[in-house]
PDB file of C-alpha atoms in Angstrom:
ATOM      1  CA  MET A 649      -1.403 -10.586  -7.313  1.00 48.00           C
ATOM      2  CA  ALA A 650      -4.276 -11.501  -9.552  1.00 54.00           C
ATOM      3  CA  ALA A 651      -6.220  -8.287  -9.122  1.00 58.00           C
ATOM      4  CA  THR A 652      -9.213  -7.460 -11.229  1.00 73.00           C
ATOM      5  CA  SER A 653      -8.587  -4.852 -13.895  1.00 75.00           C
ATOM      6  CA  VAL A 654     -10.698  -2.338 -11.944  1.00 77.00           C
ATOM      7  CA  ALA A 655      -8.728  -2.939  -8.747  1.00 81.00           C
ATOM      8  CA  ARG A 656      -5.427  -2.809 -10.636  1.00 85.00           C
ATOM      9  CA  SER A 657      -6.406   0.490 -12.296  1.00 89.00           C
ATOM     10  CA  SER A 658      -7.373   1.964  -8.947  1.00 89.00           C
ATOM     11  CA  LEU A 659      -4.078   0.907  -7.359  1.00 91.00           C
ATOM     12  CA  ILE A 660      -2.045   2.267 -10.290  1.00 93.00           C
ATOM     13  CA  LEU A 661      -3.913   5.586 -10.077  1.00 94.00           C
ATOM     14  CA  ARG A 662      -3.152   5.836  -6.368  1.00 94.00           C
ATOM     15  CA  LEU A 663       0.524   5.011  -6.959  1.00 96.00           C
ATOM     16  CA  LYS A 664       0.793   7.667  -9.676  1.00 97.00           C
ATOM     17  CA  ARG A 665      -0.747  10.192  -7.307  1.00 96.00           C
ATOM     18  CA  VAL A 666       1.832   9.299  -4.639  1.00 97.00           C
ATOM     19  CA  GLU A 667       4.591   9.493  -7.244  1.00 97.00           C
ATOM     20  CA  GLY A 668       3.499  13.047  -8.053  1.00 97.00           C
ATOM     21  CA  GLN A 669       3.404  13.911  -4.371  1.00 97.00           C
ATOM     22  CA  VAL A 670       6.951  12.621  -3.886  1.00 98.00           C
ATOM     23  CA  ARG A 671       8.197  14.645  -6.847  1.00 98.00           C
ATOM     24  CA  GLY A 672       6.508  17.700  -5.334  1.00 98.00           C
ATOM     25  CA  ILE A 673       8.169  17.012  -1.992  1.00 98.00           C
ATOM     26  CA  ALA A 674      11.565  16.806  -3.692  1.00 98.00           C
ATOM     27  CA  ARG A 675      10.916  20.202  -5.308  1.00 98.00           C
ATOM     28  CA  MET A 676       9.886  21.619  -1.941  1.00 98.00           C
ATOM     29  CA  VAL A 677      13.127  20.416  -0.356  1.00 98.00           C
ATOM     30  CA  ASN A 678      15.134  21.743  -3.300  1.00 98.00           C
ATOM     31  CA  ASP A 679      13.363  25.113  -3.013  1.00 98.00           C
ATOM     32  CA  ASP A 680      14.096  25.207   0.743  1.00 97.00           C
ATOM     33  CA  ARG A 681      10.406  25.343   1.653  1.00 97.00           C
ATOM     34  CA  ASP A 682       9.144  25.402   5.223  1.00 97.00           C
ATOM     35  CA  CYS A 683       9.789  22.154   7.121  1.00 97.00           C
ATOM     36  CA  ILE A 684       6.210  21.929   8.404  1.00 98.00           C
ATOM     37  CA  ASP A 685       4.853  22.152   4.848  1.00 98.00           C
ATOM     38  CA  ILE A 686       7.225  19.395   3.742  1.00 98.00           C
ATOM     39  CA  LEU A 687       6.264  17.212   6.705  1.00 98.00           C
ATOM     40  CA  THR A 688       2.583  17.720   5.862  1.00 97.00           C
ATOM     41  CA  GLN A 689       3.198  16.547   2.306  1.00 97.00           C
ATOM     42  CA  LEU A 690       5.259  13.578   3.527  1.00 97.00           C
ATOM     43  CA  SER A 691       2.347  12.568   5.727  1.00 97.00           C
ATOM     44  CA  ALA A 692      -0.035  12.779   2.755  1.00 96.00           C
ATOM     45  CA  ALA A 693       2.283  10.631   0.606  1.00 97.00           C
ATOM     46  CA  ASP A 694       2.586   8.116   3.439  1.00 95.00           C
ATOM     47  CA  GLN A 695      -1.210   7.902   3.693  1.00 94.00           C
ATOM     48  CA  GLY A 696      -1.387   7.376  -0.065  1.00 95.00           C
ATOM     49  CA  LEU A 697       0.996   4.426   0.162  1.00 93.00           C
ATOM     50  CA  ARG A 698      -0.977   3.016   3.092  1.00 91.00           C
ATOM     51  CA  SER A 699      -4.093   3.246   0.951  1.00 90.00           C
ATOM     52  CA  VAL A 700      -2.360   1.186  -1.742  1.00 91.00           C
ATOM     53  CA  ALA A 701      -1.197  -1.341   0.847  1.00 90.00           C
ATOM     54  CA  VAL A 702      -4.716  -1.744   2.244  1.00 89.00           C
ATOM     55  CA  GLY A 703      -6.075  -2.138  -1.297  1.00 87.00           C
ATOM     56  CA  LEU A 704      -3.554  -4.877  -2.019  1.00 86.00           C
ATOM     57  CA  LEU A 705      -4.396  -6.595   1.241  1.00 85.00           C
ATOM     58  CA  ASP A 706      -8.101  -6.437   0.374  1.00 85.00           C
ATOM     59  CA  GLU A 707      -7.373  -8.069  -2.975  1.00 82.00           C
ATOM     60  CA  HIS A 708      -5.241 -10.724  -1.296  1.00 79.00           C
ATOM     61  CA  VAL A 709      -7.981 -11.585   1.167  1.00 81.00           C
ATOM     62  CA  ALA A 710     -10.718 -11.525  -1.469  1.00 81.00           C
ATOM     63  CA  GLN A 711      -8.863 -13.702  -3.945  1.00 78.00           C
ATOM     64  CA  CYS A 712      -5.925 -15.609  -2.504  1.00 74.00           C
ATOM     65  CA  LEU A 713      -7.378 -16.516   0.879  1.00 72.00           C
ATOM     66  CA  VAL A 714     -10.760 -17.449  -0.543  1.00 75.00           C
ATOM     67  CA  ALA A 715      -9.060 -19.640  -3.157  1.00 76.00           C
ATOM     68  CA  ALA A 716      -6.894 -21.192  -0.436  1.00 75.00           C
ATOM     69  CA  GLY A 717     -10.072 -22.400   1.238  1.00 75.00           C
ATOM     70  CA  ASP A 718     -10.227 -25.194  -1.341  1.00 77.00           C
ATOM     71  CA  ALA A 719      -6.530 -26.021  -1.054  1.00 76.00           C
ATOM     72  CA  SER A 720      -4.603 -28.301   1.260  1.00 83.00           C
ATOM     73  CA  GLU A 721      -4.269 -27.575   4.954  1.00 83.00           C
ATOM     74  CA  SER A 722      -0.600 -26.586   4.604  1.00 83.00           C
ATOM     75  CA  HIS A 723      -1.350 -24.230   1.693  1.00 81.00           C
ATOM     76  CA  ARG A 724      -4.160 -22.601   3.686  1.00 80.00           C
ATOM     77  CA  ALA A 725      -1.848 -22.195   6.669  1.00 84.00           C
ATOM     78  CA  THR A 726       0.822 -20.600   4.475  1.00 85.00           C
ATOM     79  CA  LYS A 727      -1.651 -18.126   2.962  1.00 82.00           C
ATOM     80  CA  LEU A 728      -3.070 -17.239   6.379  1.00 83.00           C
ATOM     81  CA  ARG A 729       0.448 -16.704   7.751  1.00 87.00           C
ATOM     82  CA  GLU A 730       1.282 -14.427   4.771  1.00 86.00           C
ATOM     83  CA  ALA A 731      -1.851 -12.349   5.393  1.00 85.00           C
ATOM     84  CA  HIS A 732      -1.151 -12.200   9.130  1.00 86.00           C
ATOM     85  CA  ASP A 733       2.432 -11.054   8.566  1.00 89.00           C
ATOM     86  CA  ALA A 734       1.302  -8.375   6.096  1.00 86.00           C
ATOM     87  CA  ILE A 735      -1.270  -7.063   8.571  1.00 87.00           C
ATOM     88  CA  VAL A 736       1.345  -6.947  11.333  1.00 90.00           C
ATOM     89  CA  ARG A 737       3.730  -4.996   9.084  1.00 87.00           C
ATOM     90  CA  LEU A 738       0.990  -2.502   8.216  1.00 83.00           C
ATOM     91  CA  ALA A 739      -0.020  -2.103  11.851  1.00 84.00           C
ATOM     92  CA  ARG A 740       3.537  -1.319  12.958  1.00 84.00           C
ATOM     93  CA  HIS A 741       3.694   1.910  10.990  1.00 66.00           C
TER      94      HIS A 741
END
């Protein structure tokens, strides 16, 4: 990924936030906290990862697909297929 430094910083910040959430979830499990509270935190961490995934997809579309517009037909088709497959994977969850 050739993300801009601003985009990269934003993605790293989101990942660090999710990392903290996951550590907190592990503590909750270790402390035998209420299952509903743990599930709520798992959902929040999942949404955080989805946010990162959407950010990466945005960067891919903005940079890789636009750049592929000037490339060969087969390269464009490959990049479009990659984007399509990534969108399908995101939509499944």
